[in-house]
PDB file of C-alpha atoms in Angstrom:
ATOM      1  CA  GLY A  26     -60.814 151.773-101.791  1.00 67.00           C
ATOM      2  CA  ALA A  27     -58.438 151.570 -98.811  1.00 84.00           C
ATOM      3  CA  VAL A  28     -59.801 148.363 -97.340  1.00 92.00           C
ATOM      4  CA  VAL A  29     -57.981 146.534 -94.582  1.00 95.00           C
ATOM      5  CA  SER A  30     -58.985 143.053 -93.501  1.00 96.00           C
ATOM      6  CA  GLN A  31     -58.125 141.041 -90.416  1.00 97.00           C
ATOM      7  CA  HIS A  32     -58.329 137.347 -89.829  1.00 96.00           C
ATOM      8  CA  PRO A  33     -59.652 135.826 -87.693  1.00 97.00           C
ATOM      9  CA  SER A  34     -62.305 138.210 -86.454  1.00 95.00           C
ATOM     10  CA  TRP A  35     -62.740 136.246 -83.255  1.00 96.00           C
ATOM     11  CA  VAL A  36     -60.580 133.602 -81.628  1.00 96.00           C
ATOM     12  CA  ILE A  37     -60.786 131.654 -78.390  1.00 96.00           C
ATOM     13  CA  CYS A  38     -57.732 129.761 -77.253  1.00 95.00           C
ATOM     14  CA  LYS A  39     -56.391 127.955 -74.216  1.00 96.00           C
ATOM     15  CA  SER A  40     -53.827 129.515 -71.939  1.00 96.00           C
ATOM     16  CA  GLY A  41     -50.286 128.760 -73.077  1.00 96.00           C
ATOM     17  CA  THR A  42     -51.056 128.462 -76.769  1.00 96.00           C
ATOM     18  CA  SER A  43     -50.035 130.891 -79.514  1.00 97.00           C
ATOM     19  CA  VAL A  44     -52.389 132.794 -81.753  1.00 97.00           C
ATOM     20  CA  LYS A  45     -51.612 134.420 -85.081  1.00 97.00           C
ATOM     21  CA  ILE A  46     -53.616 137.373 -86.384  1.00 97.00           C
ATOM     22  CA  GLU A  47     -53.300 138.483 -90.003  1.00 97.00           C
ATOM     23  CA  CYS A  48     -53.725 142.020 -91.300  1.00 97.00           C
ATOM     24  CA  ARG A  49     -54.045 142.573 -95.037  1.00 96.00           C
ATOM     25  CA  SER A  50     -54.382 145.670 -97.155  1.00 95.00           C
ATOM     26  CA  LEU A  51     -56.710 144.523 -99.916  1.00 94.00           C
ATOM     27  CA  ASP A  52     -56.500 147.269-102.514  1.00 91.00           C
ATOM     28  CA  PHE A  53     -53.277 149.092-101.739  1.00 91.00           C
ATOM     29  CA  GLN A  54     -49.718 148.486-100.689  1.00 91.00           C
ATOM     30  CA  ALA A  55     -48.486 149.534 -97.281  1.00 91.00           C
ATOM     31  CA  THR A  56     -44.882 149.766 -96.199  1.00 89.00           C
ATOM     32  CA  THR A  57     -46.060 150.707 -92.728  1.00 90.00           C
ATOM     33  CA  MET A  58     -48.722 148.990 -90.655  1.00 94.00           C
ATOM     34  CA  PHE A  59     -49.638 149.399 -87.014  1.00 95.00           C
ATOM     35  CA  TRP A  60     -50.957 147.129 -84.293  1.00 97.00           C
ATOM     36  CA  TYR A  61     -53.236 148.465 -81.590  1.00 96.00           C
ATOM     37  CA  ARG A  62     -54.917 147.012 -78.572  1.00 96.00           C
ATOM     38  CA  GLN A  63     -58.208 148.257 -77.215  1.00 93.00           C
ATOM     39  CA  PHE A  64     -59.879 147.497 -73.902  1.00 89.00           C
ATOM     40  CA  PRO A  65     -63.640 148.004 -73.411  1.00 86.00           C
ATOM     41  CA  LYS A  66     -64.693 151.651 -73.387  1.00 82.00           C
ATOM     42  CA  GLN A  67     -61.121 152.811 -73.878  1.00 85.00           C
ATOM     43  CA  SER A  68     -59.269 154.333 -76.788  1.00 87.00           C
ATOM     44  CA  LEU A  69     -56.741 152.544 -78.942  1.00 91.00           C
ATOM     45  CA  MET A  70     -53.309 151.827 -77.514  1.00 92.00           C
ATOM     46  CA  LEU A  71     -50.482 151.571 -80.027  1.00 93.00           C
ATOM     47  CA  MET A  72     -48.480 148.393 -79.495  1.00 95.00           C
ATOM     48  CA  ALA A  73     -46.026 148.479 -82.370  1.00 95.00           C
ATOM     49  CA  THR A  74     -45.198 149.864 -85.782  1.00 93.00           C
ATOM     50  CA  SER A  75     -44.570 147.261 -88.436  1.00 91.00           C
ATOM     51  CA  ASN A  76     -42.349 148.079 -91.409  1.00 89.00           C
ATOM     52  CA  GLU A  77     -42.083 145.841 -94.430  1.00 89.00           C
ATOM     53  CA  GLY A  78     -38.726 144.131 -94.591  1.00 86.00           C
ATOM     54  CA  SER A  79     -37.458 145.338 -91.238  1.00 87.00           C
ATOM     55  CA  LYS A  80     -37.986 144.760 -87.532  1.00 90.00           C
ATOM     56  CA  ALA A  81     -41.032 146.178 -85.856  1.00 93.00           C
ATOM     57  CA  THR A  82     -40.760 149.082 -83.451  1.00 93.00           C
ATOM     58  CA  TYR A  83     -42.453 148.340 -80.152  1.00 95.00           C
ATOM     59  CA  GLU A  84     -43.945 150.868 -77.770  1.00 94.00           C
ATOM     60  CA  GLN A  85     -42.665 151.104 -74.243  1.00 93.00           C
ATOM     61  CA  GLY A  86     -44.028 148.341 -72.058  1.00 93.00           C
ATOM     62  CA  VAL A  87     -44.930 146.006 -74.931  1.00 95.00           C
ATOM     63  CA  GLU A  88     -43.014 142.728 -74.807  1.00 94.00           C
ATOM     64  CA  LYS A  89     -41.557 142.081 -78.247  1.00 92.00           C
ATOM     65  CA  ASP A  90     -40.956 138.398 -77.464  1.00 94.00           C
ATOM     66  CA  LYS A  91     -44.570 137.943 -76.543  1.00 96.00           C
ATOM     67  CA  PHE A  92     -46.103 139.891 -79.416  1.00 96.00           C
ATOM     68  CA  LEU A  93     -44.210 138.804 -82.517  1.00 96.00           C
ATOM     69  CA  ILE A  94     -44.751 140.932 -85.597  1.00 95.00           C
ATOM     70  CA  ASN A  95     -43.829 139.984 -89.125  1.00 92.00           C
ATOM     71  CA  HIS A  96     -44.365 142.282 -92.105  1.00 92.00           C
ATOM     72  CA  ALA A  97     -43.315 139.985 -94.913  1.00 85.00           C
ATOM     73  CA  SER A  98     -44.924 141.775 -97.827  1.00 92.00           C
ATOM     74  CA  LEU A  99     -46.418 145.135 -98.739  1.00 93.00           C
ATOM     75  CA  THR A 100     -49.920 143.798 -98.113  1.00 94.00           C
ATOM     76  CA  LEU A 101     -49.546 141.542 -95.091  1.00 95.00           C
ATOM     77  CA  SER A 102     -48.507 141.956 -91.481  1.00 96.00           C
ATOM     78  CA  THR A 103     -49.014 139.322 -88.807  1.00 96.00           C
ATOM     79  CA  LEU A 104     -49.173 139.553 -85.032  1.00 97.00           C
ATOM     80  CA  THR A 105     -48.505 136.372 -83.065  1.00 97.00           C
ATOM     81  CA  VAL A 106     -49.426 136.346 -79.407  1.00 97.00           C
ATOM     82  CA  THR A 107     -47.131 133.710 -77.933  1.00 96.00           C
ATOM     83  CA  SER A 108     -47.940 131.703 -74.809  1.00 96.00           C
ATOM     84  CA  ALA A 109     -51.195 133.564 -74.431  1.00 96.00           C
ATOM     85  CA  HIS A 110     -52.640 134.172 -70.969  1.00 95.00           C
ATOM     86  CA  PRO A 111     -56.074 135.418 -69.893  1.00 95.00           C
ATOM     87  CA  GLU A 112     -54.692 138.947 -69.406  1.00 94.00           C
ATOM     88  CA  ASP A 113     -53.904 139.018 -73.146  1.00 95.00           C
ATOM     89  CA  SER A 114     -57.617 138.852 -73.884  1.00 96.00           C
ATOM     90  CA  SER A 115     -58.450 142.021 -75.744  1.00 95.00           C
ATOM     91  CA  PHE A 116     -59.517 143.557 -79.052  1.00 96.00           C
ATOM     92  CA  TYR A 117     -56.563 143.791 -81.435  1.00 97.00           C
ATOM     93  CA  ILE A 118     -56.797 146.187 -84.355  1.00 97.00           C
ATOM     94  CA  CYS A 119     -54.354 146.769 -87.179  1.00 97.00           C
ATOM     95  CA  SER A 120     -54.070 149.752 -89.475  1.00 95.00           C
ATOM     96  CA  ALA A 121     -52.149 150.480 -92.646  1.00 93.00           C
ATOM     97  CA  ARG A 122     -50.740 153.565 -94.321  1.00 89.00           C
ATOM     98  CA  PRO A 123     -51.140 153.421 -98.113  1.00 87.00           C
ATOM     99  CA  ASN A 124     -48.125 153.860-100.337  1.00 83.00           C
ATOM    100  CA  ARG A 125     -48.867 156.345-103.120  1.00 75.00           C
ATOM    101  CA  GLY A 126     -46.495 157.544-105.781  1.00 67.00           C
ATOM    102  CA  GLY A 127     -43.629 155.731-104.154  1.00 62.00           C
ATOM    103  CA  ARG A 128     -44.069 157.377-100.768  1.00 64.00           C
ATOM    104  CA  VAL A 129     -45.944 156.501 -97.620  1.00 62.00           C
ATOM    105  CA  THR A 130     -49.000 158.676 -97.108  1.00 66.00           C
ATOM    106  CA  ASP A 131     -50.139 160.031 -93.795  1.00 71.00           C
ATOM    107  CA  THR A 132     -53.593 158.513 -93.460  1.00 81.00           C
ATOM    108  CA  GLN A 133     -54.256 155.300 -91.620  1.00 87.00           C
ATOM    109  CA  TYR A 134     -57.006 152.857 -92.481  1.00 91.00           C
ATOM    110  CA  PHE A 135     -58.070 150.371 -89.877  1.00 94.00           C
ATOM    111  CA  GLY A 136     -59.029 146.739 -90.018  1.00 96.00           C
ATOM    112  CA  PRO A 137     -62.220 145.420 -88.403  1.00 96.00           C
ATOM    113  CA  GLY A 138     -60.384 144.076 -85.383  1.00 96.00           C
ATOM    114  CA  THR A 139     -59.818 140.652 -83.839  1.00 97.00           C
ATOM    115  CA  ARG A 140     -61.338 139.726 -80.519  1.00 96.00           C
ATOM    116  CA  LEU A 141     -59.051 137.395 -78.589  1.00 96.00           C
ATOM    117  CA  THR A 142     -60.305 135.452 -75.596  1.00 96.00           C
ATOM    118  CA  VAL A 143     -57.808 133.356 -73.694  1.00 96.00           C
ATOM    119  CA  LEU A 144     -59.324 130.787 -71.361  1.00 95.00           C
TER     120      LEU A 144
ATOM    121  CA  GLN B  24     -52.041 166.299 -69.039  1.00 76.00           C
ATOM    122  CA  LYS B  25     -53.079 164.352 -72.124  1.00 84.00           C
ATOM    123  CA  GLU B  26     -51.975 165.628 -75.519  1.00 91.00           C
ATOM    124  CA  VAL B  27     -55.523 165.288 -76.835  1.00 94.00           C
ATOM    125  CA  GLU B  28     -58.597 165.875 -74.696  1.00 95.00           C
ATOM    126  CA  GLN B  29     -62.017 164.612 -75.724  1.00 94.00           C
ATOM    127  CA  ASP B  30     -65.147 164.433 -73.624  1.00 87.00           C
ATOM    128  CA  PRO B  31     -66.063 160.739 -73.440  1.00 85.00           C
ATOM    129  CA  GLY B  32     -69.765 161.483 -73.026  1.00 86.00           C
ATOM    130  CA  PRO B  33     -72.029 159.620 -73.279  1.00 92.00           C
ATOM    131  CA  LEU B  34     -73.964 161.985 -75.521  1.00 95.00           C
ATOM    132  CA  SER B  35     -77.600 161.255 -76.292  1.00 97.00           C
ATOM    133  CA  VAL B  36     -79.602 163.242 -78.861  1.00 97.00           C
ATOM    134  CA  PRO B  37     -82.931 162.858 -80.661  1.00 97.00           C
ATOM    135  CA  GLU B  38     -83.005 161.887 -84.307  1.00 97.00           C
ATOM    136  CA  GLY B  39     -82.579 164.909 -86.577  1.00 97.00           C
ATOM    137  CA  ALA B  40     -80.513 166.903 -84.095  1.00 97.00           C
ATOM    138  CA  ILE B  41     -77.248 168.602 -84.945  1.00 97.00           C
ATOM    139  CA  VAL B  42     -74.410 166.952 -83.084  1.00 97.00           C
ATOM    140  CA  SER B  43     -71.219 168.763 -82.143  1.00 97.00           C
ATOM    141  CA  LEU B  44     -68.170 166.748 -81.113  1.00 97.00           C
ATOM    142  CA  ASN B  45     -64.964 168.431 -80.039  1.00 97.00           C
ATOM    143  CA  CYS B  46     -61.342 167.852 -79.156  1.00 97.00           C
ATOM    144  CA  THR B  47     -58.644 170.099 -77.828  1.00 97.00           C
ATOM    145  CA  TYR B  48     -54.940 169.446 -78.053  1.00 96.00           C
ATOM    146  CA  SER B  49     -51.727 170.819 -76.640  1.00 95.00           C
ATOM    147  CA  ASN B  50     -49.103 169.934 -79.257  1.00 93.00           C
ATOM    148  CA  SER B  51     -48.798 172.837 -81.710  1.00 92.00           C
ATOM    149  CA  ALA B  52     -46.858 170.582 -84.105  1.00 91.00           C
ATOM    150  CA  PHE B  53     -49.981 168.616 -85.008  1.00 92.00           C
ATOM    151  CA  GLN B  54     -50.852 169.280 -88.646  1.00 90.00           C
ATOM    152  CA  TYR B  55     -53.127 166.441 -89.697  1.00 91.00           C
ATOM    153  CA  PHE B  56     -56.501 165.932 -88.086  1.00 94.00           C
ATOM    154  CA  MET B  57     -58.927 163.069 -88.450  1.00 94.00           C
ATOM    155  CA  TRP B  58     -62.244 161.854 -87.159  1.00 96.00           C
ATOM    156  CA  TYR B  59     -62.952 158.158 -86.949  1.00 95.00           C
ATOM    157  CA  ARG B  60     -66.253 156.437 -86.228  1.00 96.00           C
ATOM    158  CA  GLN B  61     -66.161 153.160 -84.355  1.00 95.00           C
ATOM    159  CA  TYR B  62     -69.144 150.891 -83.984  1.00 94.00           C
ATOM    160  CA  SER B  63     -69.188 148.443 -81.126  1.00 90.00           C
ATOM    161  CA  ARG B  64     -66.794 145.535 -81.655  1.00 87.00           C
ATOM    162  CA  LYS B  65     -65.540 146.974 -84.964  1.00 92.00           C
ATOM    163  CA  GLY B  66     -62.416 148.773 -86.115  1.00 93.00           C
ATOM    164  CA  PRO B  67     -62.402 152.570 -86.537  1.00 94.00           C
ATOM    165  CA  GLU B  68     -63.640 153.912 -89.864  1.00 93.00           C
ATOM    166  CA  LEU B  69     -62.092 157.094 -91.254  1.00 92.00           C
ATOM    167  CA  LEU B  70     -64.768 159.765 -91.580  1.00 94.00           C
ATOM    168  CA  MET B  71     -62.927 163.011 -92.171  1.00 93.00           C
ATOM    169  CA  TYR B  72     -59.326 163.987 -92.788  1.00 90.00           C
ATOM    170  CA  THR B  73     -58.126 167.569 -92.807  1.00 90.00           C
ATOM    171  CA  TYR B  74     -54.785 169.258 -93.045  1.00 85.00           C
ATOM    172  CA  SER B  75     -54.145 172.429 -91.049  1.00 80.00           C
ATOM    173  CA  SER B  76     -56.884 174.947 -90.266  1.00 84.00           C
ATOM    174  CA  GLY B  77     -60.197 175.267 -92.046  1.00 88.00           C
ATOM    175  CA  ASN B  78     -63.448 173.497 -92.748  1.00 91.00           C
ATOM    176  CA  LYS B  79     -64.231 170.377 -94.705  1.00 93.00           C
ATOM    177  CA  GLU B  80     -67.682 169.129 -95.564  1.00 95.00           C
ATOM    178  CA  ASP B  81     -68.773 165.674 -96.659  1.00 94.00           C
ATOM    179  CA  GLY B  82     -72.487 165.080 -96.814  1.00 96.00           C
ATOM    180  CA  ARG B  83     -73.953 165.492 -93.332  1.00 97.00           C
ATOM    181  CA  PHE B  84     -70.510 165.773 -91.758  1.00 97.00           C
ATOM    182  CA  THR B  85     -68.435 168.935 -91.335  1.00 97.00           C
ATOM    183  CA  ALA B  86     -64.985 168.982 -89.787  1.00 96.00           C
ATOM    184  CA  GLN B  87     -63.478 172.195 -88.482  1.00 96.00           C
ATOM    185  CA  VAL B  88     -59.918 172.840 -87.393  1.00 96.00           C
ATOM    186  CA  ASP B  89     -58.811 175.947 -85.515  1.00 95.00           C
ATOM    187  CA  LYS B  90     -55.080 175.664 -85.013  1.00 93.00           C
ATOM    188  CA  SER B  91     -54.845 179.011 -83.242  1.00 93.00           C
ATOM    189  CA  SER B  92     -57.125 177.684 -80.498  1.00 94.00           C
ATOM    190  CA  LYS B  93     -55.892 174.089 -80.799  1.00 95.00           C
ATOM    191  CA  TYR B  94     -59.479 172.978 -81.204  1.00 95.00           C
ATOM    192  CA  ILE B  95     -61.169 170.670 -83.672  1.00 97.00           C
ATOM    193  CA  SER B  96     -64.828 169.864 -84.174  1.00 97.00           C
ATOM    194  CA  LEU B  97     -67.031 167.442 -86.020  1.00 97.00           C
ATOM    195  CA  PHE B  98     -70.619 168.426 -86.774  1.00 97.00           C
ATOM    196  CA  ILE B  99     -73.242 165.910 -87.793  1.00 97.00           C
ATOM    197  CA  ARG B 100     -76.403 167.354 -89.335  1.00 97.00           C
ATOM    198  CA  ASP B 101     -79.746 165.573 -89.390  1.00 97.00           C
ATOM    199  CA  SER B 102     -78.393 162.857 -87.111  1.00 97.00           C
ATOM    200  CA  GLN B 103     -79.691 159.330 -87.623  1.00 97.00           C
ATOM    201  CA  PRO B 104     -79.878 156.319 -85.308  1.00 97.00           C
ATOM    202  CA  SER B 105     -77.236 154.725 -87.546  1.00 96.00           C
ATOM    203  CA  ASP B 106     -74.841 157.466 -86.432  1.00 97.00           C
ATOM    204  CA  SER B 107     -74.848 155.951 -82.937  1.00 97.00           C
ATOM    205  CA  ALA B 108     -71.218 154.996 -82.358  1.00 96.00           C
ATOM    206  CA  THR B 109     -68.049 156.155 -80.654  1.00 96.00           C
ATOM    207  CA  TYR B 110     -66.324 159.037 -82.423  1.00 97.00           C
ATOM    208  CA  LEU B 111     -62.565 159.333 -82.062  1.00 96.00           C
ATOM    209  CA  CYS B 112     -60.554 162.384 -82.957  1.00 96.00           C
ATOM    210  CA  ALA B 113     -56.969 161.725 -83.981  1.00 94.00           C
ATOM    211  CA  MET B 114     -54.078 163.884 -85.034  1.00 93.00           C
ATOM    212  CA  PHE B 115     -50.374 163.829 -85.733  1.00 89.00           C
ATOM    213  CA  ALA B 116     -47.394 165.817 -86.894  1.00 86.00           C
ATOM    214  CA  SER B 117     -45.644 164.687 -90.057  1.00 77.00           C
ATOM    215  CA  GLY B 118     -43.570 161.600 -89.360  1.00 73.00           C
ATOM    216  CA  SER B 119     -44.969 161.061 -85.863  1.00 78.00           C
ATOM    217  CA  ARG B 120     -47.469 158.620 -84.445  1.00 82.00           C
ATOM    218  CA  LEU B 121     -51.219 159.055 -84.478  1.00 88.00           C
ATOM    219  CA  THR B 122     -52.535 160.407 -81.173  1.00 91.00           C
ATOM    220  CA  PHE B 123     -56.148 159.630 -80.324  1.00 92.00           C
ATOM    221  CA  GLY B 124     -58.681 161.265 -78.107  1.00 93.00           C
ATOM    222  CA  GLU B 125     -60.609 159.056 -75.682  1.00 91.00           C
ATOM    223  CA  GLY B 126     -63.603 158.888 -77.968  1.00 93.00           C
ATOM    224  CA  THR B 127     -67.123 160.240 -77.446  1.00 95.00           C
ATOM    225  CA  GLN B 128     -69.963 157.740 -77.254  1.00 95.00           C
ATOM    226  CA  LEU B 129     -72.954 159.043 -79.200  1.00 96.00           C
ATOM    227  CA  THR B 130     -76.485 157.678 -79.158  1.00 97.00           C
ATOM    228  CA  VAL B 131     -79.106 159.032 -81.561  1.00 97.00           C
ATOM    229  CA  ASN B 132     -82.576 158.120 -80.363  1.00 96.00           C
ATOM    230  CA  PRO B 133     -85.355 157.497 -82.917  1.00 95.00           C
TER     231      PRO B 133
END
């Protein structure tokens, strides 16, 4: 149980284009999902907290107009990198907190990550 | 000073060795403690999850939490080459964000 998927796993795009990454909880519902960014040999950096049915909360220094987050259902959150540039190339990872018994639990389960390369 | 300190390694051990991974933290409000394993180019996988002080065992893995010392450990017994990965400690207080350590890169040599 507690499986999180991401799609695509790897994407290459041209500078200036937009890329959408999907994060799905496959066997549980999640009111709260998270988006992280990870550079090589570094730990995860939280970008934003995504809440179903409401606006995402962005961390300081993360441009909300550049990284659009939509959490339209209890099993799906999307991250759209708009007008991507080479400096946006990174490993993007989502995580989800399962809802159990009507409340949000404390554990986070991570997706496999999406490697974005912007040319 | 970082809230969570973790030696990044790299740590290299022979197959069969007992591995000890550790993190220290400064925020006494942290109540939930986790260890994640991350293989190269993959997302973190939850290994152990403990609440407050004490020990928890799962197969070859044992997690220890000492809140009085603000110190957590993960022990891996009979280490295998497949255990080679980066191990991340993570912790949080109820209602707050997850705070990660830097991760320790472990290599188990056959």
